[in-house]
Tab-separated table of C-alpha atoms in Angstrom:
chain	number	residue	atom	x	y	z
Y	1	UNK	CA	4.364	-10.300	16.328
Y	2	UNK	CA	2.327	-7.387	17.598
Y	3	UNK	CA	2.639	-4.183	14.675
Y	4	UNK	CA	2.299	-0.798	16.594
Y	5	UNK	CA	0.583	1.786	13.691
Y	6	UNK	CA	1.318	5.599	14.495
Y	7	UNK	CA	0.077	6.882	10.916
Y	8	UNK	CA	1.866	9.399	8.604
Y	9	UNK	CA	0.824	12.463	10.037
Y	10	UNK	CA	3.135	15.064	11.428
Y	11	UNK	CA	2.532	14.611	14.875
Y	12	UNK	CA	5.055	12.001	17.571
Y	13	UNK	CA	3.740	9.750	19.755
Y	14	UNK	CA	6.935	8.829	21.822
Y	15	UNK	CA	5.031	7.976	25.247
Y	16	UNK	CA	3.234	5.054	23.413
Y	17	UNK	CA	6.800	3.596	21.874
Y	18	UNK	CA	8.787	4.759	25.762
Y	19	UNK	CA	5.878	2.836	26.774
Y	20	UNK	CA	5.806	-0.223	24.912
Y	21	UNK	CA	9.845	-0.462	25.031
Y	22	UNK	CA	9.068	0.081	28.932
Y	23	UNK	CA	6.847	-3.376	28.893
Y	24	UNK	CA	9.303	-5.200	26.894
Y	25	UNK	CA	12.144	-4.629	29.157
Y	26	UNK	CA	9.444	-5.635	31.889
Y	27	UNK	CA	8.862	-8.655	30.064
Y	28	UNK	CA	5.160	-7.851	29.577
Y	29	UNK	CA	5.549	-8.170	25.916
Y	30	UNK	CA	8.091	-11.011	24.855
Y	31	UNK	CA	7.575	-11.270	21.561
Y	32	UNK	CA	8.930	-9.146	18.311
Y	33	UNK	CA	7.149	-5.537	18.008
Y	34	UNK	CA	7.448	-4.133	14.457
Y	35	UNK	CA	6.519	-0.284	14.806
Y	36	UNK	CA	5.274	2.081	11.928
Y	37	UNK	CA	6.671	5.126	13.656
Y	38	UNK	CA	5.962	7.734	11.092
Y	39	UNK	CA	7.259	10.739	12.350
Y	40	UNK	CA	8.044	9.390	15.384
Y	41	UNK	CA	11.599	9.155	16.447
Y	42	UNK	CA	12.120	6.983	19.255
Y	43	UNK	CA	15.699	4.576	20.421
Y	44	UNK	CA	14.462	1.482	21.911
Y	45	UNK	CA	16.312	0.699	25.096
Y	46	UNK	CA	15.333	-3.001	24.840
Y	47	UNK	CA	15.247	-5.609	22.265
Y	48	UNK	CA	12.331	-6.893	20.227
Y	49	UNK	CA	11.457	-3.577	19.007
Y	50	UNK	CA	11.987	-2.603	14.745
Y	51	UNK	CA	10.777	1.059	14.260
Y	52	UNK	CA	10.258	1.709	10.532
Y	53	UNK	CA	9.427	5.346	9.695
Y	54	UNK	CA	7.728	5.111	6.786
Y	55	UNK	CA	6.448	1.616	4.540
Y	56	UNK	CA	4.638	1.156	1.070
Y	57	UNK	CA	1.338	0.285	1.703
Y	58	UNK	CA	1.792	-3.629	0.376
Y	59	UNK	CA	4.045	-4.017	3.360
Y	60	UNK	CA	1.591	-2.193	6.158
Y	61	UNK	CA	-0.773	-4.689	4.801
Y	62	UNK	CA	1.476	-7.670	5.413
Y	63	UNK	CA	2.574	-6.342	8.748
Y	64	UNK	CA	-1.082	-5.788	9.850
Y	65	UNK	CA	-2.033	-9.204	8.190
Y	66	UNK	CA	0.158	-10.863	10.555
Y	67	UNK	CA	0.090	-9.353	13.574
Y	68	UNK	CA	-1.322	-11.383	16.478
Y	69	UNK	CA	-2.495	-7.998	17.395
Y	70	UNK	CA	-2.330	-4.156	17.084
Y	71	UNK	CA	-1.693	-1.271	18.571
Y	72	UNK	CA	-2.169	2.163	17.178
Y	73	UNK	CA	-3.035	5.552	17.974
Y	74	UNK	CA	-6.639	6.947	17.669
Y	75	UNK	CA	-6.571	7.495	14.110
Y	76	UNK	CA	-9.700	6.617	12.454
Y	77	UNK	CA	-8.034	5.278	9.522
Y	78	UNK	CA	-5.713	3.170	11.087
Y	79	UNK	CA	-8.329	1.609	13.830
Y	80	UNK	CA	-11.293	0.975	11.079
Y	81	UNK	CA	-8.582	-0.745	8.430
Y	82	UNK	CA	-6.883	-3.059	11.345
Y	83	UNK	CA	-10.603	-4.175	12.350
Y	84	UNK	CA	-11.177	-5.029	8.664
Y	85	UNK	CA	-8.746	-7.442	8.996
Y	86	UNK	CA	-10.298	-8.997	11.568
Y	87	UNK	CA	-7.747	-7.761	14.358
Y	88	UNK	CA	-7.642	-7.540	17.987
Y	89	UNK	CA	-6.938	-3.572	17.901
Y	90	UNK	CA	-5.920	-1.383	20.770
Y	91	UNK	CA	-5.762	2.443	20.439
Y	92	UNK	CA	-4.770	4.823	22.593
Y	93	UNK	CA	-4.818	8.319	21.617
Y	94	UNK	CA	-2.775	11.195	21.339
Y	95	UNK	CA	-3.266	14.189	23.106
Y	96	UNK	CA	-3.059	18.352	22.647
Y	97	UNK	CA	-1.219	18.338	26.217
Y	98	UNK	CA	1.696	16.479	24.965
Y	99	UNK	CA	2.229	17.741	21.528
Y	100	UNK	CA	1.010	15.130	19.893
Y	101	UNK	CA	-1.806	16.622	18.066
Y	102	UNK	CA	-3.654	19.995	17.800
Y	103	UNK	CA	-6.905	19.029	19.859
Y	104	UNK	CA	-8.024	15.831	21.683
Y	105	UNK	CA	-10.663	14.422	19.013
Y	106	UNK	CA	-8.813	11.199	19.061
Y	107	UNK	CA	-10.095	10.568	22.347
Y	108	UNK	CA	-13.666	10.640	21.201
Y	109	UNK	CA	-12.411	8.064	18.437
Y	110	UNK	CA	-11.042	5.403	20.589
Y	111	UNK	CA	-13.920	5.951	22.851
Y	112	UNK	CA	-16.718	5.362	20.060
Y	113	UNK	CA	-14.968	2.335	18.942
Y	114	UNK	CA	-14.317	1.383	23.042
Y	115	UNK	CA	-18.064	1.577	23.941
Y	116	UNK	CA	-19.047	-0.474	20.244
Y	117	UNK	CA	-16.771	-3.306	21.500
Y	118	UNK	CA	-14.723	-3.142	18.385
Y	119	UNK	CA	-11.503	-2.395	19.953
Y	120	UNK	CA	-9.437	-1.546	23.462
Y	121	UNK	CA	-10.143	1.632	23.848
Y	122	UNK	CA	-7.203	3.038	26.301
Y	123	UNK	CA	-7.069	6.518	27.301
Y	124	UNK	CA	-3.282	6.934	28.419
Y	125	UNK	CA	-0.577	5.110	27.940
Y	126	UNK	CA	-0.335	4.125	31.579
Y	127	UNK	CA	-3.197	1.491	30.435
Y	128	UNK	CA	-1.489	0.120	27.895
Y	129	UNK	CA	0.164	-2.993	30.527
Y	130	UNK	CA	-3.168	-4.237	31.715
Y	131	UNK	CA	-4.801	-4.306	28.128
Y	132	UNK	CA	-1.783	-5.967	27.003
Y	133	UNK	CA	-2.333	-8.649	29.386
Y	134	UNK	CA	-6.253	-9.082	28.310
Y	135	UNK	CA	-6.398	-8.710	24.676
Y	136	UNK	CA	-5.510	-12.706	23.531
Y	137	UNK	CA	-8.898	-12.867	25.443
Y	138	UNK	CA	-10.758	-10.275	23.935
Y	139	UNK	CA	-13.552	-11.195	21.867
Y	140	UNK	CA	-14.285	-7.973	19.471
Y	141	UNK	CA	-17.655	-6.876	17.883
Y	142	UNK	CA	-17.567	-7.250	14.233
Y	143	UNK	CA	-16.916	-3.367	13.162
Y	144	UNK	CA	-20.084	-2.203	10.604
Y	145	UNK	CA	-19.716	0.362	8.570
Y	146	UNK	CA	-21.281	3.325	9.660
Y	147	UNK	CA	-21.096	6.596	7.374
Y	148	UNK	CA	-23.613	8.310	9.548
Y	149	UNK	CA	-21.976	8.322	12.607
Y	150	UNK	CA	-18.794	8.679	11.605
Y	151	UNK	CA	-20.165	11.539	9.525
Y	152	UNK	CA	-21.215	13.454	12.695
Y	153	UNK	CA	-17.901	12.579	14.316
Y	154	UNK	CA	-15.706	14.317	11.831
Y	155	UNK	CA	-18.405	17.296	11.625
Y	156	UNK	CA	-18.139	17.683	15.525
Y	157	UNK	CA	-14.264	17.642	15.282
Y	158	UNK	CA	-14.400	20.367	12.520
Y	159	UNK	CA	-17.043	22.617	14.469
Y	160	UNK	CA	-14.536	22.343	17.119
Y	161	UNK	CA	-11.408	23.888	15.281
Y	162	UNK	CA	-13.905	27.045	14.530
């Protein structure tokens, strides 16, 4: 089962599940997709695909527990708690352009995580097919805790709202 994570803020991210239903149908991904849409509202075209808006957090955990993998947005949150589960994680974030969030700090997210090695850090959805077909090989870098850093990320998005 691969769980797809799109948080619980107010913002959609209906490329990634048009996306994702788009690989199914391809037969990219042939096995069950269980999404956490959120505030996402997305019809899947194909099978395989359960979209559940919103979920205690007892059953995110069990979803996320056994998931052969992840997807998710580039929410810091839901990356860093996936990778302390020890999962294969890829994130792709969502962007200002496309209404999905007010700037583009997620792509600075995914990309910290990218260059660490914890994760597959995609930038558009467009990716999404190709890391899909290398993640059962990936081999990710144990994520360690870094306040510091992620400190100066959050300060960086902030100064960048002013």
């Amino acid at each position: 089962m691969i769980f797809v994570m799109l948080g619980t803020q107010n913002n959609p991210f209906q490329r990634l599940l048009e996306e994702i239903d788009r690989l199914i149908g391809k037969k990219v991904i042939d096995e069950e997709v269980v999404v956490q849409a959120g505030y996402t509202e997305y019809q899947p075209q194909n099978g395989k695909m359960k979209i559940i808006d919103f979920m205690p957090r007892e059953e995110l955990d069990t979803y996320e527990q056994n998931a052969n993998y992840i997807i998710t947005h580039g929410g810091v949150g839901s990356i860093i708690t996936s990778l302390e589960k020890g999962k294969k994680v890829i994130a792709i974030p969502r962007l200002h352009q496309y209404g999905e969030h007010v700037n583009n700090h997620q792509t600075e997210i995914v990309e910290k995580f990218n260059k660490s090695g914890n994760i597959i850090g995609l930038q558009s959805v467009e990716e999404l097919e190709e890391a899909i077909k290398r993640v059962q090989d990936f081999e990710p870098k144990p994520y360690v805790e870094n306040n510091r850093k992620m400190l100066e990320l959050i300060e960086n998005f902030i100064d960048n709202i002013k």
